[in-house]
Coordinates of N, CA and C in Angstrom, one line a residue:
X1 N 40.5 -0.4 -27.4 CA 39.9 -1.2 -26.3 C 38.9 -2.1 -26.8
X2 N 38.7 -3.6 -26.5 CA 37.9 -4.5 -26.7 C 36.6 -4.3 -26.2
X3 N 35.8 -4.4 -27.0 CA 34.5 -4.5 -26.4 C 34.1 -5.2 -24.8
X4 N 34.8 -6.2 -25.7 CA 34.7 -7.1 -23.5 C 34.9 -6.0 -22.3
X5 N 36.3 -5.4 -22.9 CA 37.4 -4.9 -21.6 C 36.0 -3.3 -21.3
X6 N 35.4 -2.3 -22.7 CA 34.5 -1.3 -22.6 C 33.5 -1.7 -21.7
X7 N 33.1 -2.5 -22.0 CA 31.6 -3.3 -21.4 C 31.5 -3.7 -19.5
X8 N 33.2 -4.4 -19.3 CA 33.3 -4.1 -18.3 C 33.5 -3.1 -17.0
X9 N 34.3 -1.9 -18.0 CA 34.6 -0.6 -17.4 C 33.5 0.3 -17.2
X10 N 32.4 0.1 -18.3 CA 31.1 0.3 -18.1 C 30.9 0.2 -17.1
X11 N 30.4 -0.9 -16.7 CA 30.1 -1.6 -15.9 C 30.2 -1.2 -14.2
X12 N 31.3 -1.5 -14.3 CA 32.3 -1.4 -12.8 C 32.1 0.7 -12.3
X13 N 32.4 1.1 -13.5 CA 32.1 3.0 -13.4 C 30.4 3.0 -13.0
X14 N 29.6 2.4 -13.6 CA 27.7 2.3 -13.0 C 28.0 1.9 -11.8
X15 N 28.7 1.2 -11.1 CA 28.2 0.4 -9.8 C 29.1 2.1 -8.9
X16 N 30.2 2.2 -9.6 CA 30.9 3.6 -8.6 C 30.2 4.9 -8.3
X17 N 29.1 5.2 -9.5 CA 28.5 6.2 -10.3 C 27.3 6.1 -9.0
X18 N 26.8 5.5 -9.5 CA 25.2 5.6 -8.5 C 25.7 5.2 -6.7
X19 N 26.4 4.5 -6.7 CA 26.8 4.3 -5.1 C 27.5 5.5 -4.6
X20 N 27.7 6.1 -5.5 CA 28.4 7.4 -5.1 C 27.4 8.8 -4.8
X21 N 26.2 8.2 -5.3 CA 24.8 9.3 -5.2 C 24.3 10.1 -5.9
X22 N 24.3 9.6 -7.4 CA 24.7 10.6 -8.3 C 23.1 9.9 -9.0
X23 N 22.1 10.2 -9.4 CA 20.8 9.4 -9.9 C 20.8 8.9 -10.9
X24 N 20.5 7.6 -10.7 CA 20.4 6.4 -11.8 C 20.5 6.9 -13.0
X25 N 19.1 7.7 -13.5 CA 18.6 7.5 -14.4 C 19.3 8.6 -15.3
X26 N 20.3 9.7 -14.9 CA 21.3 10.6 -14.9 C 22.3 10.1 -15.3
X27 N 22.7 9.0 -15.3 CA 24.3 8.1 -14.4 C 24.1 7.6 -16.1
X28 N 22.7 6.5 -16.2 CA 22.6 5.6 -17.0 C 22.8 5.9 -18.4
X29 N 22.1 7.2 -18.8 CA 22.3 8.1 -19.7 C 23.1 8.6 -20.1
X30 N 24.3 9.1 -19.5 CA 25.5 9.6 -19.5 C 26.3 8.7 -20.0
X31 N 26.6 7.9 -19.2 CA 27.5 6.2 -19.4 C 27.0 6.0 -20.4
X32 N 25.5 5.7 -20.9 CA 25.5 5.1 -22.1 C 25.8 6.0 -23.5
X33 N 25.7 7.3 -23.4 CA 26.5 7.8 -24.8 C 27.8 8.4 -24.7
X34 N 28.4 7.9 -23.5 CA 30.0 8.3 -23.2 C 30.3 7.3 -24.0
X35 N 30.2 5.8 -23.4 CA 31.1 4.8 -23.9 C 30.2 4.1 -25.4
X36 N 28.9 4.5 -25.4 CA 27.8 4.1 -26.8 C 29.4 5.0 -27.8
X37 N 29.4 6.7 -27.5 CA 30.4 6.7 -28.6 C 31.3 6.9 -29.0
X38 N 31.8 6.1 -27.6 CA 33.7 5.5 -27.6 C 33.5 4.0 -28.3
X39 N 32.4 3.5 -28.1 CA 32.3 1.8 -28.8 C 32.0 1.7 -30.4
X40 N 31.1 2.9 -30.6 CA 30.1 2.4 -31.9 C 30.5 4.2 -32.7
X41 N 30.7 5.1 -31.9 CA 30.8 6.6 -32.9 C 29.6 7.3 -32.7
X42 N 29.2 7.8 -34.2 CA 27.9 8.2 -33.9 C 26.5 7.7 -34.5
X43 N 26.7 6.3 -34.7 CA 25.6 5.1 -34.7 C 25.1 5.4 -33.5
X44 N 25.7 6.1 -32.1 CA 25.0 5.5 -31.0 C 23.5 6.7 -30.7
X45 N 24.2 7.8 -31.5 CA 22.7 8.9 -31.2 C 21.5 8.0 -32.2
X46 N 21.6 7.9 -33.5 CA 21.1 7.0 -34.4 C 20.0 5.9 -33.4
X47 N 20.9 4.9 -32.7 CA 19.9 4.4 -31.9 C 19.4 4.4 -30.9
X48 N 19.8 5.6 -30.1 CA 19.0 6.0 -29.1 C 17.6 6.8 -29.7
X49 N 17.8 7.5 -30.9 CA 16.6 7.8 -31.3 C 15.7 6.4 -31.5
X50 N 16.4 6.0 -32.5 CA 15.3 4.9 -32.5 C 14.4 4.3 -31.5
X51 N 15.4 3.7 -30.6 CA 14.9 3.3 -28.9 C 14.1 4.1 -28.6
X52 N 14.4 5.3 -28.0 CA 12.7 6.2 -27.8 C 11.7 6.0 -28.3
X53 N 11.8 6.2 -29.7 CA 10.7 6.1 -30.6 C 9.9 4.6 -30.4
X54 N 10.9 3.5 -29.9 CA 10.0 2.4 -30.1 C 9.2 2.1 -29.3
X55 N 10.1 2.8 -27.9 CA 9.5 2.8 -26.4 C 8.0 3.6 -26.2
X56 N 8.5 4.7 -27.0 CA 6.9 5.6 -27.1 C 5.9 5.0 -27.6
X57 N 5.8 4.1 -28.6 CA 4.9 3.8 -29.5 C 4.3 2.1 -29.1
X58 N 5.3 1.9 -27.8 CA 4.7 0.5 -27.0 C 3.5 0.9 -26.1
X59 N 2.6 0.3 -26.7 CA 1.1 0.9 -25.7 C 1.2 -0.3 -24.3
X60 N 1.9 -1.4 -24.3 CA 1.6 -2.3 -23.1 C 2.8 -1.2 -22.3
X61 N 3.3 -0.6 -22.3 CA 4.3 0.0 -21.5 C 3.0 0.8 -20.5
X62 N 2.3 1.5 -21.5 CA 1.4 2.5 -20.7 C 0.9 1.7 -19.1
X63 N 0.6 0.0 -19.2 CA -0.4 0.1 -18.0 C 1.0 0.4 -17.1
X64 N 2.2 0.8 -16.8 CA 3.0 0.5 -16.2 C 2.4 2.0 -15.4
X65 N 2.5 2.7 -15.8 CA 1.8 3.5 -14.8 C 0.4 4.0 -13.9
X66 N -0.6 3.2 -14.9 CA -1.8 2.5 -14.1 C -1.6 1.5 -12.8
X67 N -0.7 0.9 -13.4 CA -0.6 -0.1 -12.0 C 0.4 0.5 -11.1
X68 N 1.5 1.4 -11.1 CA 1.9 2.7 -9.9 C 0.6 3.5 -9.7
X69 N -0.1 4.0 -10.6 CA -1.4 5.0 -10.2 C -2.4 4.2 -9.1
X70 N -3.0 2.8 -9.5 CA -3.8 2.1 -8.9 C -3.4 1.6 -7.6
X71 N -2.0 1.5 -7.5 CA -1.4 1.3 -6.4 C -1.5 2.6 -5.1
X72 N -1.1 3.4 -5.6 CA -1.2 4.9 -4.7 C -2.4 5.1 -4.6
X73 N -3.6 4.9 -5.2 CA -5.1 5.3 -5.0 C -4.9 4.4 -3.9
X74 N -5.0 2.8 -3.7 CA -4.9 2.2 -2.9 C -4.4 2.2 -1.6
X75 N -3.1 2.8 -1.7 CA -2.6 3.3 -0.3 C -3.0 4.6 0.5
X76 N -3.5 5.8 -0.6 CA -3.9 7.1 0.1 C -5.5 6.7 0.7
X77 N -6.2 5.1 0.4 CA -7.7 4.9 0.5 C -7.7 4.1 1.7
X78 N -6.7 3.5 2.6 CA -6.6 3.0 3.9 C -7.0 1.4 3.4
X79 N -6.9 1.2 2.3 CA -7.4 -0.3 2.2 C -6.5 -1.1 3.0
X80 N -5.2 -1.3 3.0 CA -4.1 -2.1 3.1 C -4.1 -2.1 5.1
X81 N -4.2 -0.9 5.5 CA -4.1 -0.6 6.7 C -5.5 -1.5 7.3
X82 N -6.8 -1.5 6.6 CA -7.4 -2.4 7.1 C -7.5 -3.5 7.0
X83 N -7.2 -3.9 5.7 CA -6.7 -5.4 5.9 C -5.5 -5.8 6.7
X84 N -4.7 -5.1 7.1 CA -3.8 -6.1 8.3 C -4.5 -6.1 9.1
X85 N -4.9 -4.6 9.7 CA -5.4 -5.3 11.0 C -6.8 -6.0 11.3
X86 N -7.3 -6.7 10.6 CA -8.8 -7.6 10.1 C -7.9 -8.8 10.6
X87 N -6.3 -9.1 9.6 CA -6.0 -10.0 9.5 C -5.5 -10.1 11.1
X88 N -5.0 -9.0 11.6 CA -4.0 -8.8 12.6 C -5.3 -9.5 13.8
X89 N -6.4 -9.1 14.2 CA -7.6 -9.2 15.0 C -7.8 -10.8 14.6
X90 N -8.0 -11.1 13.8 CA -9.1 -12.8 13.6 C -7.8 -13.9 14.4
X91 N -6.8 -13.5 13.7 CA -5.4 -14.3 14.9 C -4.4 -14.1 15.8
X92 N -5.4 -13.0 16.3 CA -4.4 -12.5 17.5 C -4.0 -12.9 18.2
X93 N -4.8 -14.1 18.8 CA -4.7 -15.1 19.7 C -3.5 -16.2 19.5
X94 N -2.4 -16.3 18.3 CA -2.3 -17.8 17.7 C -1.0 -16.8 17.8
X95 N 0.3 -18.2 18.2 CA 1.7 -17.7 18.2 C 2.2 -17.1 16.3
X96 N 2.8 -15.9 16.3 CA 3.5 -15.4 14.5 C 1.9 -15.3 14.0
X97 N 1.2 -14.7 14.8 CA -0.1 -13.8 14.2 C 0.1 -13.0 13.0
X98 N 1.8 -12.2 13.4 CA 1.7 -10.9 13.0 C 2.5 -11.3 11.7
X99 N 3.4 -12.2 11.7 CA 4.6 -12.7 10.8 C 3.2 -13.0 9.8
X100 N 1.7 -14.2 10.0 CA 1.0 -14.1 9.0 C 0.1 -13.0 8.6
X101 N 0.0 -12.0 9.4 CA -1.2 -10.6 8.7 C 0.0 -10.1 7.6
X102 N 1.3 -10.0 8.0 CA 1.7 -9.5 7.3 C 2.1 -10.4 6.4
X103 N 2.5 -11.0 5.6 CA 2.4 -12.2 4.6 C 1.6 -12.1 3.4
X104 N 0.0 -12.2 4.3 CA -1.1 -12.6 3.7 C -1.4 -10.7 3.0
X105 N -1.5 -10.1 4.0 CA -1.6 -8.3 3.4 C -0.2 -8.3 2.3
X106 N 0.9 -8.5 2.6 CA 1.3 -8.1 1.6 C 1.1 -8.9 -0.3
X107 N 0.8 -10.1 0.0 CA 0.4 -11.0 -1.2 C -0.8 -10.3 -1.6
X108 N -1.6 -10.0 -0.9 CA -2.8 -9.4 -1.8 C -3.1 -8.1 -2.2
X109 N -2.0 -7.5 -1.6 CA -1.8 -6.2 -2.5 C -0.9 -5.9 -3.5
X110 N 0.2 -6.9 -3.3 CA 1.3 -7.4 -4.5 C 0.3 -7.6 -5.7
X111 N -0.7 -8.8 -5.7 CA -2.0 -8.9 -6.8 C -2.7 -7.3 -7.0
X112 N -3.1 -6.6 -6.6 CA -3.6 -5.7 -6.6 C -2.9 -4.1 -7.2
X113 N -1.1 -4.3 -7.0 CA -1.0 -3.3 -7.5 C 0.4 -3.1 -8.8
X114 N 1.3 -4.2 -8.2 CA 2.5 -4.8 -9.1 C 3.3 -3.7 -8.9
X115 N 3.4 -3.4 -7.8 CA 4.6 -2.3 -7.0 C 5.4 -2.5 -6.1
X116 N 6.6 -2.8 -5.8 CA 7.2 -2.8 -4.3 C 7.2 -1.1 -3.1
X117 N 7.5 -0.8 -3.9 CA 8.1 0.5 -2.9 C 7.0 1.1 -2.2
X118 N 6.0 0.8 -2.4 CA 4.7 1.5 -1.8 C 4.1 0.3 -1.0
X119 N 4.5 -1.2 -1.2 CA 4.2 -2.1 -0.3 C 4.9 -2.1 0.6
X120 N 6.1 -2.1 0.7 CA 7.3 -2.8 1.5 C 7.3 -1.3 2.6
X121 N 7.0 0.4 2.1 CA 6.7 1.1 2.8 C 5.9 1.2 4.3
X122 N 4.1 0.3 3.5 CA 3.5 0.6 4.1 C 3.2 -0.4 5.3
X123 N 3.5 -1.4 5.1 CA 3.8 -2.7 5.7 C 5.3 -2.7 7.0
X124 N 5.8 -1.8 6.6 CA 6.4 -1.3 7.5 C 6.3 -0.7 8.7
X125 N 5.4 0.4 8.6 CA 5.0 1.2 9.6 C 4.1 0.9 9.9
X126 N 3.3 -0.4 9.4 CA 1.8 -0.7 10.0 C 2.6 -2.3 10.8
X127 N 3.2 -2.6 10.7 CA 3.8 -4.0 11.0 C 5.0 -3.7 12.3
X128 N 5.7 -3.2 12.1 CA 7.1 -3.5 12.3 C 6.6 -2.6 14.2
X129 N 6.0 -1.2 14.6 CA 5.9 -1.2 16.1 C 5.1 -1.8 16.6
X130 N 4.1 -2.8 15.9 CA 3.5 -3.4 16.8 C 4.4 -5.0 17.2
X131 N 5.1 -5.4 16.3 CA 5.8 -6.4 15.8 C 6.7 -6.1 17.5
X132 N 7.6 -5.1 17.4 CA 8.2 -4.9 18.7 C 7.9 -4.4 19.6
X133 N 6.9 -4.2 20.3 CA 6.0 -3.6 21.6 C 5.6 -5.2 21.7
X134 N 5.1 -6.0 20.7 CA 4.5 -7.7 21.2 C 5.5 -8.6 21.2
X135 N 7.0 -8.3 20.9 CA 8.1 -8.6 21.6 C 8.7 -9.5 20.7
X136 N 8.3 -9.4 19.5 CA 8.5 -10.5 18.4 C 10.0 -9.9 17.7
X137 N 10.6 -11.3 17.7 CA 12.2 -10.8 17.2 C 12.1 -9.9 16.2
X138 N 13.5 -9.2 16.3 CA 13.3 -7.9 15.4 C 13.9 -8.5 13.6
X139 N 15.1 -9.7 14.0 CA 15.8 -10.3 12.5 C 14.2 -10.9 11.8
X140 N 13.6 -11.7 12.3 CA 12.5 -12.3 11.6 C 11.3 -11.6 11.1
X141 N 11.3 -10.6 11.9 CA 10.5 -9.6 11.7 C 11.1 -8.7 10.3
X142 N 12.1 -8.1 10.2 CA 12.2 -7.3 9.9 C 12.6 -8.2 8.0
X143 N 12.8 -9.9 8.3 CA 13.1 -10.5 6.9 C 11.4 -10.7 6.4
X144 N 10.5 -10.9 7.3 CA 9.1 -11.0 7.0 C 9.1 -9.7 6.1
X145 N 9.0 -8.7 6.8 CA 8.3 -7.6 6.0 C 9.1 -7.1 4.9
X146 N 10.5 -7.6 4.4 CA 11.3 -7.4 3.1 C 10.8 -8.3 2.7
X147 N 10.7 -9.3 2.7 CA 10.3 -10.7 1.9 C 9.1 -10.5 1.2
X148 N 7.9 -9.6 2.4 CA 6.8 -10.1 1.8 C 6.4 -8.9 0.8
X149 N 7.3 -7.9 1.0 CA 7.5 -7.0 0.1 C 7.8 -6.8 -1.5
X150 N 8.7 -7.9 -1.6 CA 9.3 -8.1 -2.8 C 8.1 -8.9 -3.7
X151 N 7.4 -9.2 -2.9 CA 6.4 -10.6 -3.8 C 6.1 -9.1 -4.6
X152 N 5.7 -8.0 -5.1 CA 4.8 -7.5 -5.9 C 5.6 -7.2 -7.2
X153 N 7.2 -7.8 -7.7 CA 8.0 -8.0 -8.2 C 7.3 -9.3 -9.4
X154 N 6.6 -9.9 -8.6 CA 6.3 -11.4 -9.3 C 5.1 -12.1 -9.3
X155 N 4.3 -11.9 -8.5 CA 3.0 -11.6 -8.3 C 1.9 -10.9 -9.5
X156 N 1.2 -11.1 -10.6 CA 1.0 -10.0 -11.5 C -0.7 -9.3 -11.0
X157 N -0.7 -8.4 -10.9 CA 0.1 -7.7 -12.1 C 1.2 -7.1 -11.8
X158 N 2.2 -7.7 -12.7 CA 3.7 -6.6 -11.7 C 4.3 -5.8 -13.1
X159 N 4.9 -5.0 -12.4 CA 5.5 -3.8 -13.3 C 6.6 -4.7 -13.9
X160 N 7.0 -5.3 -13.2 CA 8.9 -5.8 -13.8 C 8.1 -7.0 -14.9
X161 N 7.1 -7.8 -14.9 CA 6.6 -8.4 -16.1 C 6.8 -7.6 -17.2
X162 N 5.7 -6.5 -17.1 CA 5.6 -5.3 -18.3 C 6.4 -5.5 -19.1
X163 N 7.5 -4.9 -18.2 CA 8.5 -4.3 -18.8 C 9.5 -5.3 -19.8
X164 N 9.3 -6.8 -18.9 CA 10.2 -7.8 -20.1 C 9.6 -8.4 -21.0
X165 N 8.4 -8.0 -20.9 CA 7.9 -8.8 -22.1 C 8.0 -7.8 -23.4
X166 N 7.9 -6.9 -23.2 CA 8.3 -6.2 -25.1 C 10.0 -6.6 -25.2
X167 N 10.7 -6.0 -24.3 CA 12.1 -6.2 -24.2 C 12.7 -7.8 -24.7
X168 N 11.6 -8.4 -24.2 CA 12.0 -10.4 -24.8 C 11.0 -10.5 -26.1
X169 N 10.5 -9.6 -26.5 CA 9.3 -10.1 -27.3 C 8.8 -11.4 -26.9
X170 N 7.8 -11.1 -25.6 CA 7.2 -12.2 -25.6 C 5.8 -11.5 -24.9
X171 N 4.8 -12.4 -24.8 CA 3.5 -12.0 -24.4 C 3.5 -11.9 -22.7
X172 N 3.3 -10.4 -22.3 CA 2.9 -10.5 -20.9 C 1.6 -11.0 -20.5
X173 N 0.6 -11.5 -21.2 CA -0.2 -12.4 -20.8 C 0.6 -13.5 -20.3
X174 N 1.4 -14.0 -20.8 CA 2.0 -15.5 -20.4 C 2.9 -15.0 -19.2
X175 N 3.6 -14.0 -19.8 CA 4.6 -14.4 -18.6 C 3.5 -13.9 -17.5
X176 N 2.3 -13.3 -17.2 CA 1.6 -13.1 -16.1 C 0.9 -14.6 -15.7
X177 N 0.6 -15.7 -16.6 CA 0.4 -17.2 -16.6 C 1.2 -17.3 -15.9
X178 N 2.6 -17.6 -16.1 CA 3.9 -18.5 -15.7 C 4.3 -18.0 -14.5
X179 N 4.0 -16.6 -13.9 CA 4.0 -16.1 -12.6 C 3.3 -16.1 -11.7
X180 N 2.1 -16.2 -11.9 CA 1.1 -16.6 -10.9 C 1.4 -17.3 -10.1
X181 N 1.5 -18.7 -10.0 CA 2.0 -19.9 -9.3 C 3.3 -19.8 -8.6
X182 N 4.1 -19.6 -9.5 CA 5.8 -19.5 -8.1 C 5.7 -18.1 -7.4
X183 N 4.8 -17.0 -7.7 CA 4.1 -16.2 -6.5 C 3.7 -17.0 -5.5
X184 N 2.6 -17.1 -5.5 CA 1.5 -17.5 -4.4 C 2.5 -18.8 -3.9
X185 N 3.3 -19.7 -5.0 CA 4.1 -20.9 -3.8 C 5.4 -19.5 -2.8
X186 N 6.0 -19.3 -3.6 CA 6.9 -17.7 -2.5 C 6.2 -17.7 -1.6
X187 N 5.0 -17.0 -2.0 CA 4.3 -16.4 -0.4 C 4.0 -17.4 0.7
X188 N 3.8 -19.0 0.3 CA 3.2 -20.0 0.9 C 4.4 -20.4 1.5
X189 N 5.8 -20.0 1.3 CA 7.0 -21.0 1.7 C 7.7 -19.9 2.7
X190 N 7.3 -18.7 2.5 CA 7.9 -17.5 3.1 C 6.7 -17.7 4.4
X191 N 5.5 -18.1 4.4 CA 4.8 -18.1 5.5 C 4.5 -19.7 6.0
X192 N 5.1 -20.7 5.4 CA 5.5 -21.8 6.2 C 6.6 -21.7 7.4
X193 N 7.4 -20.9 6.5 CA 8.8 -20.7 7.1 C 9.2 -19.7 8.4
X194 N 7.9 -19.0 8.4 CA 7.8 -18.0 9.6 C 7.2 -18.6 10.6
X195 N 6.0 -19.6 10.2 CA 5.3 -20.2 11.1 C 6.2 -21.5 11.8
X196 N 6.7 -22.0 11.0 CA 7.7 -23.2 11.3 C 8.4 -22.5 12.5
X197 N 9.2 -21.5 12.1 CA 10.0 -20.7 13.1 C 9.4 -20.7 14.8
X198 N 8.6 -20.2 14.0 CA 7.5 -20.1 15.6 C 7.5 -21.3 16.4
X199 N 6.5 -21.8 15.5 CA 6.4 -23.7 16.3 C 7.2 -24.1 16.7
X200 N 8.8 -23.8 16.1 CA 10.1 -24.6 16.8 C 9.8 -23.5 18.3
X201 N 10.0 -22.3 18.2 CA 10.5 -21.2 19.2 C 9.6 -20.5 19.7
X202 N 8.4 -20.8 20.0 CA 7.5 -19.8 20.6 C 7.8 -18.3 20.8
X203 N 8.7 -18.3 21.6 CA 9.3 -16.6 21.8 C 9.4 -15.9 20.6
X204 N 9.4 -16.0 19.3 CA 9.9 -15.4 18.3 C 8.8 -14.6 17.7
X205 N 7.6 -14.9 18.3 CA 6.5 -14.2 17.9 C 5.1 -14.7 19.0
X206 N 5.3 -14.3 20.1 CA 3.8 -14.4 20.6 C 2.9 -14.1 20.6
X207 N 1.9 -14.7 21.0 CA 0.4 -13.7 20.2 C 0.3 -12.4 21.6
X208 N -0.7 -12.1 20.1 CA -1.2 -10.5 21.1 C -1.6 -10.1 22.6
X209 N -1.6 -9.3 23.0 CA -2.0 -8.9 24.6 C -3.3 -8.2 24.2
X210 N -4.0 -8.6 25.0 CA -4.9 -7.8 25.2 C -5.6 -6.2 25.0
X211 N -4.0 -5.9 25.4 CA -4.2 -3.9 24.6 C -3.9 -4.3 23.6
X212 N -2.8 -5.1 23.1 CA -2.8 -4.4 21.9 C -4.2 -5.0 20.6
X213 N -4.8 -6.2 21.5 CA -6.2 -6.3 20.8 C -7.2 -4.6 20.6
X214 N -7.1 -4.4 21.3 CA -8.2 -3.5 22.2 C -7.6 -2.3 21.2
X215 N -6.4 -2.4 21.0 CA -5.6 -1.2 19.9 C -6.1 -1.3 18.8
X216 N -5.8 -2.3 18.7 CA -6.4 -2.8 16.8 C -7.9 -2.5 16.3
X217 N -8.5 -3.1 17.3 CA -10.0 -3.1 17.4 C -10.5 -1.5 17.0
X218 N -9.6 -0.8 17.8 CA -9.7 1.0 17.6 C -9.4 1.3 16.6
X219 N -8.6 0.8 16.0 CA -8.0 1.3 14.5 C -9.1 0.8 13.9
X220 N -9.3 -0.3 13.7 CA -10.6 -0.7 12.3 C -11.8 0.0 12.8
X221 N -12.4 0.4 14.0 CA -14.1 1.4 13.7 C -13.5 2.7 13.6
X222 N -11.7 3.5 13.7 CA -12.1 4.7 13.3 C -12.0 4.6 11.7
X223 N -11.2 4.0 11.1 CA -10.7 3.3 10.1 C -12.7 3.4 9.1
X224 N -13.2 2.6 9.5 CA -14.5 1.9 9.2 C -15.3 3.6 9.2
X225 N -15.4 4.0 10.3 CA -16.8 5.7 10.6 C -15.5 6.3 9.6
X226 N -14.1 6.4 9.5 CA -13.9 7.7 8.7 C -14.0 7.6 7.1
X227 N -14.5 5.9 6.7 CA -14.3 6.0 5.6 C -15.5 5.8 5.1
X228 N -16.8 6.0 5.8 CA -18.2 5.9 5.6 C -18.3 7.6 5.4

């Protein structure tokens, strides 16, 4: 069998392997010294040692779990929760209020932690019932808060930089240069495009009612006395 034809049988068995529920990082391992030594023999243990060894001894790998650590400090400390609703309060009043608290919260904690799974979480359950109790479509709603999720993918500090810059030999200083800007333009086009929506369609996001001001307002002083 041709390398091409292994590579794609590979291939095609990973996408059957994990969609089938079997864990990644199990799947990934397995495949790779199944077909590593149907392709290469036993060069392939040879360089899987090596690979460990080089992975171990990359010290820029380390901040990758400072920035998951700093991230979870950050969510178990109620920061995020008070910044939407600060953001959620000052424009309550203004049609896709909520389309921008959440936008703007999730960009600044993308900067802050270089994580998705713990943004796109929590941004969810702080966003999305008040999103539908204030009657704001659920499709735009619900692409807001994936969208604004993903920014912490690109945004740095982000984990997925980390990781390609030893892999490309290149400097994650730079690539954190060269991502800074098409972040913050993302986030600026992702919240043009919500607000655009609105201004065409009013209904798609109306501003707040009154309770649910009066709701908000409750969350940030218990928010505020429980974290004093």
């Amino acid at each position: 069998m041709s390398p091409e034809v292994l590579g794609l049988v590979l291939l095609a068995l990973m996408f059957v392997v994990i969609l089938g529920g079997f864990p990644i990082s199990f799947t990934l391992i397995l495949l790779g010294f199944v077909f590593g030594y149907i392709g290469l023999g036993d060069r392939v243990f040879y360089l899987m040692t090596y690979q460990v060894f080089d992975t171990m001894t990359d010290t820029v790998l380390a901040a990758i779990a400072m920035f998951t650590f700093m991230g979870y400090v950050l969510e178990s400390a109620g920061l995020m929760n008070r910044l939407f609703h600060s953001v959620q309060l000052i424009f309550g009043r203004v049609h896709g209020s909520l389309y921008l608290a959440t936008i703007f919260t999730a960009t600044l904690f993308a900067a802050a932690t270089g994580i998705v799974g713990a943004s796109v979480t929590i941004i969810a359950l702080m966003a999305a019932p008040v999103m539908m109790r204030s009657g704001y479509d659920v499709r735009l709603s619900a692409g807001t808060i994936c969208a604004g999720g993903t920014l912490g993918i690109l945004i740095p500090p982000s984990v997925m930089l980390v990781v390609m810059g030893p892999v490309l030999s290149v400097s994650v200083a730079r690539l954190y240069a060269g991502a800074l800007l098409p972040g913050l333009l993302l986030a600026g086009l992702y919240l043009a495009y919500t607000m655009g929506r609105v201004w065409l369609n009013p209904k798609l996001g109306p501003p707040l009612s009154a309770k649910d001001l009066d709701v908000t307002r409750g969350h940030i002083a218990r928010e505020f006395f429980l974290g004093l």
